[in-house]
Amino acid sequence: INNSSSLLSFLFAVISSISSPVKGCFTSIISFGDSVSDTGNSIEISVLETGKLPHTAFPPNGCTFFHRPTGRYCDGRLVIDFLAEALGLPFLPPYYRYKNGTSENFENGVNFAVGGAGALNSSFPGIYNPSTNVSLVDEVNSFKQFLNLRTDFKQLLRNSLIVMGEIGGNNYGHAFKQGKSIEDVRNFVPPVVDSITSSINELIELGAVTFLVPGKFPIGCSPTYLTLFQGSDKDQYDPLTGCLTWLNQFSQYHNQLLRKELEKIRNLHPDTNIVYADYYSTTLRIYHSPNKFGFKETLKACCGTGGLYNYNLSRACGYPPLRQCCNDPSSYMSWDGIHYTEAVNRLIANVVFEELMNSIHSLNNLCPTSTINKLRMIYPKSEM
Ligand SMILES: *[C@@H]1O[C@H](CO)[C@@H](O)[C@H](O)[C@H]1NC(C)=O
Ligand SMILES: *[C@@H]1O[C@H](CO)[C@@H](O)[C@H](O)[C@H]1NC(C)=O
Ligand SMILES: *[C@@H]1O[C@H](CO)[C@@H](O)[C@H](O)[C@H]1NC(C)=O
Ligand SMILES: *[C@@H]1O[C@H](CO)[C@@H](O)[C@H](O)[C@H]1NC(C)=O
């Protein structure tokens, strides 16, 4: 896809088809990550760690789809929710809500992603995470405990789609907020990527086969970073998008390193499927032509309490609780200054689903032939 108008027609083609779920490839989705894919874990973790509910427990979070706060950092569905829908699976239940050992809730998926979690924990030099002690290592350890209860764990791993990330964003975000220089923060990128690839390798050893690994968003377009670095020199902003160029370059640096390391895993394990989800290019295309995708506000949060980007670092969406959404959340890209609206998540999910389905033919015996044939019809090769 070379220009946004063909992307547009392509996305709409996918939107109409995603409504018919593709069943039969995966029996469950297992998700690791942070707030980008948290479906309710941080409510449990926050109460355990601080005795307080997080801001996502309050309205208007959840206002467009669930019509109540669910713990999602969004007005509606996340990318992971749209993927579950597309694959004919239920929304992923948050692991830490049911960790009393009941596994029947997790038959078709389980979510370990925790809002605020990092890829690195505070024992890594220079890393301090004020929002939670949970890190990717803890999430993977929880999964291993969960697997211990299952006699069919090999089969479960083999037939699951593992979504690894997005994770690491909080390590960078806190470092920037703590005043670390871009050079210092760049030094965290190799260990963050290493933590992601180590987790993937660990799960491959246990028997996992299919991974979806999202890259980073263009953080220079995010209201939280735009507010943090508000008043930067004019030449640091992209004149077309209003995003901070050096921060987007930082996201690209993370993504390049991640892709390089994923390629190494593919070479070492040719029998696995490791699909990179290009969140960066997908969302950047929207920033370049927002009108074409129905967006009016790209850099201002829908849910906020004022300021140039409608974002205030000390007053997150939900504090104080508001009864209502902003007018027409689907015309905003940013929900709360950090996370995207459901409208953006839907577009990302369409592209990610397409990426996933295009690599599925290399999955030996995982998807029935009938499913593959159906997919070929829905996604003709010429569309790419
Ligand atoms: C575990 O927790 C779930 C949700 O809170 C509850 O429905 C279930 O009854 C609990 N199971 C046991 C064995 O306590
Ligand atoms: C922090 O992560 C490392 C691995 O990256 C792990 O060995 C260590 O036990 C973790 N520390 C805590 C306190 O969780
Ligand atoms: C992290 O763990 C330490 C030590 O147990 C504790 O003092 C601290 O409050 C925890 N932080 C959070 C955010 O839960
Ligand atoms: C952000 O919120 C804090 C706390 O309510 C307030 O004191 C401050 O003035 C706000 N900042 C802006 C730029 O609105």
Short mmCIF file of C-alpha atoms and ligand atoms in Angstrom, two decimals:
data_model
loop_
_atom_site.label_atom_id
_atom_site.label_comp_id
_atom_site.label_asym_id
_atom_site.label_seq_id
_atom_site.Cartn_x
_atom_site.Cartn_y
_atom_site.Cartn_z
CA ILE A 1 0.00 0.00 0.00
CA ASN A 2 1.66 3.16 -1.14
CA ASN A 3 -0.83 5.91 -0.56
CA SER A 4 -3.54 6.57 1.92
CA SER A 5 -6.44 6.46 -0.48
CA SER A 6 -5.69 2.87 -1.39
CA LEU A 7 -5.16 2.17 2.31
CA LEU A 8 -8.56 3.69 2.92
CA SER A 9 -10.39 1.49 0.45
CA PHE A 10 -8.36 -1.45 1.74
CA LEU A 11 -9.31 -0.72 5.35
CA PHE A 12 -12.97 -0.44 4.52
CA ALA A 13 -12.79 -3.69 2.62
CA VAL A 14 -11.43 -5.30 5.75
CA ILE A 15 -13.95 -3.60 8.03
CA SER A 16 -16.83 -5.15 6.19
CA SER A 17 -15.26 -8.59 6.30
CA ILE A 18 -14.03 -8.57 9.90
CA SER A 19 -17.67 -8.71 11.02
CA SER A 20 -17.74 -12.36 9.98
CA PRO A 21 -15.44 -14.11 12.43
CA VAL A 22 -12.78 -16.53 11.24
CA LYS A 23 -13.15 -19.52 13.51
CA GLY A 24 -10.97 -22.53 13.75
CA CYS A 25 -7.38 -21.29 13.73
CA PHE A 26 -6.86 -20.59 17.40
CA THR A 27 -8.62 -21.97 20.44
CA SER A 28 -7.51 -19.04 22.57
CA ILE A 29 -5.61 -15.77 22.76
CA ILE A 30 -3.04 -15.21 25.48
CA SER A 31 -2.01 -11.61 25.98
CA PHE A 32 0.92 -9.95 27.75
CA GLY A 33 1.53 -6.23 27.96
CA ASP A 34 0.54 -2.95 29.53
CA SER A 35 -2.43 -0.58 29.47
CA VAL A 36 -2.67 -0.77 25.67
CA SER A 37 -4.11 -4.27 26.08
CA ASP A 38 -5.31 -4.34 29.71
CA THR A 39 -8.92 -5.55 29.94
CA GLY A 40 -9.26 -5.08 33.70
CA ASN A 41 -6.13 -6.34 35.46
CA SER A 42 -4.92 -2.98 36.73
CA ILE A 43 -8.09 -2.55 38.79
CA GLU A 44 -7.17 -5.69 40.77
CA ILE A 45 -3.45 -4.92 40.92
CA SER A 46 -3.94 -1.31 41.93
CA VAL A 47 -6.23 -2.24 44.81
CA LEU A 48 -3.70 -4.86 45.96
CA GLU A 49 -0.70 -2.54 45.68
CA THR A 50 -2.12 0.81 46.77
CA GLY A 51 -5.58 0.11 48.20
CA LYS A 52 -7.02 2.49 45.62
CA LEU A 53 -8.92 2.13 42.39
CA PRO A 54 -7.17 3.38 39.25
CA HIS A 55 -8.72 6.16 37.17
CA THR A 56 -9.94 3.67 34.59
CA ALA A 57 -12.43 2.39 37.17
CA PHE A 58 -14.37 5.65 36.70
CA PRO A 59 -16.43 7.14 33.88
CA PRO A 60 -16.22 8.25 31.16
CA ASN A 61 -13.87 5.30 30.49
CA GLY A 62 -15.89 2.73 28.62
CA CYS A 63 -18.54 5.24 27.48
CA THR A 64 -18.93 4.23 23.83
CA PHE A 65 -19.05 0.45 23.82
CA PHE A 66 -19.32 -1.22 27.21
CA HIS A 67 -21.23 1.78 28.64
CA ARG A 68 -19.42 1.37 31.96
CA PRO A 69 -15.79 1.41 33.06
CA THR A 70 -14.21 -2.03 32.62
CA GLY A 71 -10.62 -1.13 33.43
CA ARG A 72 -9.81 -0.60 29.76
CA TYR A 73 -7.90 2.60 29.06
CA CYS A 74 -10.34 3.47 26.31
CA ASP A 75 -13.83 4.63 25.44
CA GLY A 76 -14.52 1.22 23.91
CA ARG A 77 -12.75 -1.80 22.53
CA LEU A 78 -9.00 -2.34 22.34
CA VAL A 79 -7.07 -3.86 19.44
CA ILE A 80 -7.07 -7.15 21.37
CA ASP A 81 -10.87 -7.03 21.66
CA PHE A 82 -11.28 -6.55 17.92
CA LEU A 83 -8.88 -9.43 17.26
CA ALA A 84 -10.87 -11.69 19.58
CA GLU A 85 -14.08 -10.73 17.76
CA ALA A 86 -12.50 -11.36 14.36
CA LEU A 87 -11.29 -14.80 15.44
CA GLY A 88 -14.67 -15.73 16.86
CA LEU A 89 -13.43 -15.74 20.47
CA PRO A 90 -14.84 -13.97 23.56
CA PHE A 91 -13.21 -10.84 25.00
CA LEU A 92 -10.15 -11.77 27.05
CA PRO A 93 -10.85 -12.05 30.78
CA PRO A 94 -8.25 -10.40 33.03
CA TYR A 95 -6.17 -13.09 34.77
CA TYR A 96 -5.68 -11.25 38.03
CA ARG A 97 -9.41 -10.97 38.61
CA TYR A 98 -9.84 -14.72 38.78
CA LYS A 99 -6.51 -15.95 40.04
CA ASN A 100 -8.12 -18.14 42.66
CA GLY A 101 -7.35 -21.03 40.39
CA THR A 102 -10.53 -21.25 38.35
CA SER A 103 -9.47 -21.93 34.84
CA GLU A 104 -12.86 -22.41 33.24
CA ASN A 105 -13.01 -18.67 32.67
CA PHE A 106 -9.88 -18.92 30.57
CA GLU A 107 -10.92 -21.59 28.12
CA ASN A 108 -10.75 -19.25 25.12
CA GLY A 109 -8.20 -16.79 26.29
CA VAL A 110 -6.59 -15.03 29.20
CA ASN A 111 -5.08 -11.62 29.57
CA PHE A 112 -2.01 -10.92 31.72
CA ALA A 113 -1.53 -7.34 30.50
CA VAL A 114 -1.45 -4.83 33.37
CA GLY A 115 -1.75 -1.08 32.97
CA GLY A 116 1.48 0.60 34.04
CA ALA A 117 3.59 -2.56 33.68
CA GLY A 118 7.04 -2.31 32.17
CA ALA A 119 9.23 -4.69 30.22
CA LEU A 120 11.92 -4.01 32.83
CA ASN A 121 11.42 -3.95 36.58
CA SER A 122 12.94 -1.69 39.18
CA SER A 123 15.90 -3.98 39.74
CA PHE A 124 17.25 -2.79 36.39
CA PRO A 125 19.68 0.11 36.96
CA GLY A 126 17.98 3.46 36.32
CA ILE A 127 14.47 2.03 36.05
CA TYR A 128 11.91 3.27 38.52
CA ASN A 129 8.24 2.57 37.97
CA PRO A 130 5.97 4.54 40.30
CA SER A 131 2.74 3.02 38.98
CA THR A 132 3.13 -0.73 39.56
CA ASN A 133 5.62 -3.42 40.52
CA VAL A 134 4.29 -5.78 37.87
CA SER A 135 6.60 -6.31 34.93
CA LEU A 136 6.68 -8.64 31.95
CA VAL A 137 8.64 -11.25 33.95
CA ASP A 138 5.81 -11.37 36.50
CA GLU A 139 3.19 -11.70 33.79
CA VAL A 140 5.05 -14.61 32.19
CA ASN A 141 5.53 -16.23 35.62
CA SER A 142 1.80 -15.94 36.28
CA PHE A 143 1.18 -17.67 32.96
CA LYS A 144 3.54 -20.48 33.90
CA GLN A 145 1.67 -20.96 37.19
CA PHE A 146 -1.54 -21.08 35.19
CA LEU A 147 -0.07 -23.68 32.82
CA ASN A 148 0.93 -25.84 35.78
CA LEU A 149 -2.75 -26.40 36.47
CA ARG A 150 -3.39 -27.66 32.97
CA THR A 151 -2.70 -31.20 31.85
CA ASP A 152 -3.28 -30.17 28.22
CA PHE A 153 -0.80 -27.32 28.32
CA LYS A 154 1.22 -28.37 25.25
CA GLN A 155 -1.90 -28.40 23.13
CA LEU A 156 -3.11 -25.17 24.65
CA LEU A 157 0.14 -23.41 23.78
CA ARG A 158 0.24 -24.83 20.30
CA ASN A 159 -3.29 -23.71 19.47
CA SER A 160 -3.07 -20.26 21.02
CA LEU A 161 -2.30 -16.92 19.54
CA ILE A 162 0.17 -15.24 21.87
CA VAL A 163 0.03 -11.46 21.76
CA MET A 164 3.30 -10.15 23.18
CA GLY A 165 2.93 -6.43 23.87
CA GLU A 166 2.88 -3.59 23.43
CA ILE A 167 5.22 -3.46 26.45
CA GLY A 168 8.15 -1.25 27.39
CA GLY A 169 6.36 2.05 26.78
CA ASN A 170 6.06 2.67 30.50
CA ASN A 171 9.79 2.23 31.05
CA TYR A 172 10.46 4.91 28.44
CA GLY A 173 7.61 7.13 29.60
CA HIS A 174 8.65 7.18 33.24
CA ALA A 175 12.28 7.77 32.29
CA PHE A 176 11.29 10.80 30.18
CA LYS A 177 9.03 12.10 32.97
CA GLN A 178 11.87 11.64 35.45
CA GLY A 179 13.91 14.02 33.29
CA LYS A 180 16.27 11.51 31.68
CA SER A 181 17.84 12.60 28.40
CA ILE A 182 17.01 10.97 25.09
CA GLU A 183 20.48 9.37 25.09
CA ASP A 184 19.80 7.81 28.49
CA VAL A 185 16.39 6.56 27.42
CA ARG A 186 17.82 5.11 24.19
CA ASN A 187 20.06 2.97 26.38
CA PHE A 188 16.95 1.26 27.77
CA VAL A 189 15.84 0.12 24.31
CA PRO A 190 18.17 -2.92 23.94
CA PRO A 191 17.26 -4.34 27.38
CA VAL A 192 13.54 -3.67 26.80
CA VAL A 193 13.68 -5.51 23.47
CA ASP A 194 15.74 -8.23 25.12
CA SER A 195 13.06 -8.71 27.76
CA ILE A 196 10.40 -9.09 25.04
CA THR A 197 12.44 -11.57 23.00
CA SER A 198 13.46 -13.54 26.11
CA SER A 199 9.81 -13.95 27.01
CA ILE A 200 9.03 -15.15 23.48
CA ASN A 201 11.91 -17.62 23.59
CA GLU A 202 10.78 -18.92 26.96
CA LEU A 203 7.26 -19.54 25.62
CA ILE A 204 8.63 -21.21 22.47
CA GLU A 205 10.56 -23.60 24.72
CA LEU A 206 7.28 -24.46 26.43
CA GLY A 207 5.56 -25.12 23.09
CA ALA A 208 4.05 -21.84 21.85
CA VAL A 209 4.00 -21.47 18.07
CA THR A 210 2.22 -18.29 16.99
CA PHE A 211 3.08 -14.82 18.22
CA LEU A 212 1.80 -11.41 17.34
CA VAL A 213 4.31 -8.78 18.45
CA PRO A 214 3.23 -5.14 18.22
CA GLY A 215 5.74 -2.34 17.77
CA LYS A 216 5.54 1.08 19.35
CA PHE A 217 3.20 3.86 18.32
CA PRO A 218 4.58 7.19 17.11
CA ILE A 219 4.90 8.60 20.63
CA GLY A 220 5.77 12.06 19.29
CA CYS A 221 2.09 12.41 18.32
CA SER A 222 0.83 11.49 21.78
CA PRO A 223 -0.79 14.31 23.84
CA THR A 224 1.10 13.16 26.93
CA TYR A 225 4.50 13.59 25.27
CA LEU A 226 3.39 16.75 23.43
CA THR A 227 2.40 18.21 26.81
CA LEU A 228 5.57 17.00 28.54
CA PHE A 229 7.73 18.67 25.88
CA GLN A 230 5.35 21.55 25.17
CA GLY A 231 7.12 24.67 23.88
CA SER A 232 9.91 22.80 22.11
CA ASP A 233 11.63 24.60 19.24
CA LYS A 234 9.34 25.00 16.26
CA ASP A 235 11.67 23.01 14.02
CA GLN A 236 11.23 19.95 16.24
CA TYR A 237 7.60 19.59 15.14
CA ASP A 238 6.60 17.91 11.90
CA PRO A 239 4.76 20.72 10.04
CA LEU A 240 2.29 18.27 8.50
CA THR A 241 1.24 16.38 11.64
CA GLY A 242 2.30 18.60 14.56
CA CYS A 243 4.09 15.61 16.08
CA LEU A 244 7.54 15.80 17.71
CA THR A 245 9.93 14.30 15.18
CA TRP A 246 12.67 13.16 17.56
CA LEU A 247 10.20 11.19 19.66
CA ASN A 248 8.80 9.45 16.60
CA GLN A 249 12.38 8.60 15.66
CA PHE A 250 12.73 7.09 19.10
CA SER A 251 9.71 4.84 18.46
CA GLN A 252 11.26 3.83 15.15
CA TYR A 253 14.53 2.97 16.85
CA HIS A 254 12.69 0.64 19.24
CA ASN A 255 10.77 -0.92 16.34
CA GLN A 256 13.86 -1.48 14.19
CA LEU A 257 15.68 -3.23 16.99
CA LEU A 258 12.62 -5.30 17.85
CA ARG A 259 12.19 -6.40 14.22
CA LYS A 260 15.84 -7.34 13.95
CA GLU A 261 15.62 -9.51 17.06
CA LEU A 262 12.36 -11.11 15.91
CA GLU A 263 14.06 -12.06 12.66
CA LYS A 264 16.75 -13.86 14.67
CA ILE A 265 14.09 -15.87 16.50
CA ARG A 266 12.41 -16.79 13.19
CA ASN A 267 15.73 -18.06 11.87
CA LEU A 268 16.38 -20.13 14.97
CA HIS A 269 12.82 -21.48 15.07
CA PRO A 270 11.54 -21.84 11.50
CA ASP A 271 8.59 -23.84 12.78
CA THR A 272 7.15 -20.84 14.61
CA ASN A 273 5.11 -17.93 13.31
CA ILE A 274 6.21 -14.57 14.57
CA VAL A 275 4.13 -11.77 13.16
CA TYR A 276 5.22 -8.19 13.71
CA ALA A 277 2.29 -5.79 14.08
CA ASP A 278 3.19 -2.45 12.57
CA TYR A 279 1.32 -0.06 14.86
CA TYR A 280 3.69 2.73 13.86
CA SER A 281 3.03 2.94 10.12
CA THR A 282 -0.66 2.22 10.52
CA THR A 283 -1.28 5.10 12.89
CA LEU A 284 1.13 7.47 11.15
CA ARG A 285 -0.93 7.09 7.97
CA ILE A 286 -3.94 8.31 9.93
CA TYR A 287 -1.99 11.30 11.31
CA HIS A 288 -1.05 12.18 7.73
CA SER A 289 -4.63 12.15 6.40
CA PRO A 290 -7.00 12.25 9.40
CA ASN A 291 -9.99 13.55 7.42
CA LYS A 292 -9.98 10.57 5.14
CA PHE A 293 -10.44 8.32 8.13
CA GLY A 294 -13.08 10.50 9.79
CA PHE A 295 -10.89 12.10 12.45
CA LYS A 296 -11.07 15.79 13.36
CA GLU A 297 -8.76 15.91 16.39
CA THR A 298 -5.42 14.17 16.14
CA LEU A 299 -3.37 15.70 18.95
CA LYS A 300 -6.02 16.64 21.52
CA ALA A 301 -7.35 14.05 23.94
CA CYS A 302 -11.08 13.34 23.96
CA CYS A 303 -11.12 12.85 27.73
CA GLY A 304 -9.16 15.55 29.52
CA THR A 305 -9.35 18.63 31.70
CA GLY A 306 -7.91 21.29 29.42
CA GLY A 307 -4.61 22.55 28.10
CA LEU A 308 -3.30 22.84 24.55
CA TYR A 309 -3.61 19.07 24.03
CA ASN A 310 -6.49 18.62 26.51
CA TYR A 311 -4.13 16.62 28.70
CA ASN A 312 -2.90 17.25 32.22
CA LEU A 313 -0.21 14.96 33.64
CA SER A 314 -1.69 15.19 37.14
CA ARG A 315 -5.37 14.77 36.22
CA ALA A 316 -5.85 11.56 34.25
CA CYS A 317 -9.11 10.72 32.47
CA GLY A 318 -11.55 9.53 35.14
CA TYR A 319 -10.12 11.87 37.85
CA PRO A 320 -12.41 13.60 38.52
CA PRO A 321 -15.08 11.29 37.11
CA LEU A 322 -17.08 12.85 34.29
CA ARG A 323 -20.49 11.62 33.42
CA GLN A 324 -20.10 11.96 29.68
CA CYS A 325 -17.75 11.36 26.80
CA CYS A 326 -16.50 14.28 24.77
CA ASN A 327 -18.74 14.98 21.80
CA ASP A 328 -18.19 12.31 19.19
CA PRO A 329 -15.20 10.30 20.51
CA SER A 330 -14.89 8.63 17.11
CA SER A 331 -13.63 11.94 15.67
CA TYR A 332 -10.70 11.91 18.12
CA MET A 333 -7.58 9.81 17.74
CA SER A 334 -6.51 10.06 21.38
CA TRP A 335 -8.86 8.91 24.11
CA ASP A 336 -7.11 10.03 27.28
CA GLY A 337 -3.86 11.59 26.07
CA ILE A 338 -1.96 8.29 26.12
CA HIS A 339 -4.23 5.67 24.57
CA TYR A 340 -6.15 5.62 21.33
CA THR A 341 -9.91 5.74 20.94
CA GLU A 342 -11.87 2.70 19.90
CA ALA A 343 -12.15 4.26 16.43
CA VAL A 344 -8.36 4.12 16.00
CA ASN A 345 -8.09 0.69 17.63
CA ARG A 346 -10.55 -0.68 15.09
CA LEU A 347 -8.41 0.55 12.19
CA ILE A 348 -5.24 -0.83 13.75
CA ALA A 349 -6.94 -4.16 14.38
CA ASN A 350 -8.02 -4.42 10.76
CA VAL A 351 -4.48 -4.01 9.53
CA VAL A 352 -3.06 -6.32 12.20
CA PHE A 353 -5.62 -8.98 11.42
CA GLU A 354 -4.67 -8.74 7.77
CA GLU A 355 -0.96 -9.10 8.65
CA LEU A 356 -1.76 -12.11 10.79
CA MET A 357 -3.91 -13.82 8.19
CA ASN A 358 -1.35 -13.27 5.48
CA SER A 359 1.24 -15.20 7.40
CA ILE A 360 -1.09 -17.93 8.52
CA HIS A 361 -0.50 -20.08 5.39
CA SER A 362 2.86 -20.95 6.88
CA LEU A 363 1.17 -22.39 9.94
CA ASN A 364 1.32 -26.11 9.32
CA ASN A 365 -1.91 -27.84 10.22
CA LEU A 366 -3.01 -25.03 12.51
CA CYS A 367 -5.80 -23.63 10.39
CA PRO A 368 -8.09 -26.04 8.60
CA THR A 369 -7.92 -25.85 4.79
CA SER A 370 -11.51 -24.65 4.65
CA THR A 371 -10.58 -21.70 6.84
CA ILE A 372 -7.54 -20.87 4.75
CA ASN A 373 -9.65 -20.98 1.59
CA LYS A 374 -12.21 -18.70 3.17
CA LEU A 375 -9.44 -16.32 4.16
CA ARG A 376 -8.01 -16.31 0.66
CA MET A 377 -11.39 -15.21 -0.61
CA ILE A 378 -11.75 -12.49 2.00
CA TYR A 379 -8.17 -11.30 1.60
CA PRO A 380 -7.08 -11.67 -2.00
CA LYS A 381 -3.32 -11.27 -2.38
CA SER A 382 -3.72 -8.38 -4.83
CA GLU A 383 -5.03 -6.17 -2.03
CA MET A 384 -1.62 -5.95 -0.41
C1 LIG B 1 -13.05 -17.69 41.79
O1 LIG B 1 -13.41 -16.36 41.48
C2 LIG B 1 -14.50 -16.26 40.58
C3 LIG B 1 -14.69 -14.79 40.27
O2 LIG B 1 -14.55 -13.99 41.40
C4 LIG B 1 -15.73 -16.88 41.21
O3 LIG B 1 -16.80 -16.81 40.29
C5 LIG B 1 -15.45 -18.34 41.54
O4 LIG B 1 -16.55 -18.88 42.20
C6 LIG B 1 -14.21 -18.44 42.41
N1 LIG B 1 -13.89 -19.87 42.54
C7 LIG B 1 -13.51 -20.39 43.68
C8 LIG B 1 -13.18 -21.85 43.64
O5 LIG B 1 -13.42 -19.77 44.71
C1 LIG B 2 13.33 -8.25 37.74
O1 LIG B 2 13.51 -8.86 36.46
C2 LIG B 2 14.58 -9.79 36.40
C3 LIG B 2 14.66 -10.32 34.99
O2 LIG B 2 14.61 -9.29 34.05
C4 LIG B 2 14.34 -10.92 37.37
O3 LIG B 2 15.44 -11.80 37.34
C5 LIG B 2 14.15 -10.35 38.76
O4 LIG B 2 13.80 -11.39 39.64
C6 LIG B 2 13.07 -9.32 38.78
N1 LIG B 2 12.99 -8.68 40.09
C7 LIG B 2 11.85 -8.54 40.75
C8 LIG B 2 11.92 -7.84 42.04
O5 LIG B 2 10.77 -8.88 40.27
C1 LIG B 3 6.49 -2.11 45.08
O1 LIG B 3 7.01 -2.98 46.06
C2 LIG B 3 7.63 -2.33 47.14
C3 LIG B 3 8.26 -3.35 48.02
O2 LIG B 3 7.38 -4.40 48.28
C4 LIG B 3 6.57 -1.51 47.87
O3 LIG B 3 7.14 -0.81 48.96
C5 LIG B 3 5.97 -0.51 46.90
O4 LIG B 3 4.92 0.19 47.51
C6 LIG B 3 5.45 -1.19 45.66
N1 LIG B 3 5.04 -0.21 44.71
C7 LIG B 3 3.86 -0.19 44.15
C8 LIG B 3 3.57 0.90 43.15
O5 LIG B 3 3.01 -1.02 44.39
C1 LIG B 4 -3.21 20.37 35.97
O1 LIG B 4 -3.90 19.92 37.10
C2 LIG B 4 -3.35 20.42 38.30
C3 LIG B 4 -4.02 19.70 39.48
O2 LIG B 4 -5.40 19.78 39.40
C4 LIG B 4 -3.55 21.94 38.33
O3 LIG B 4 -3.02 22.48 39.52
C5 LIG B 4 -2.81 22.54 37.13
O4 LIG B 4 -3.05 23.92 37.04
C6 LIG B 4 -3.28 21.88 35.84
N1 LIG B 4 -2.40 22.31 34.75
C7 LIG B 4 -2.88 22.86 33.64
C8 LIG B 4 -1.87 23.24 32.62
O5 LIG B 4 -4.07 23.02 33.45
#
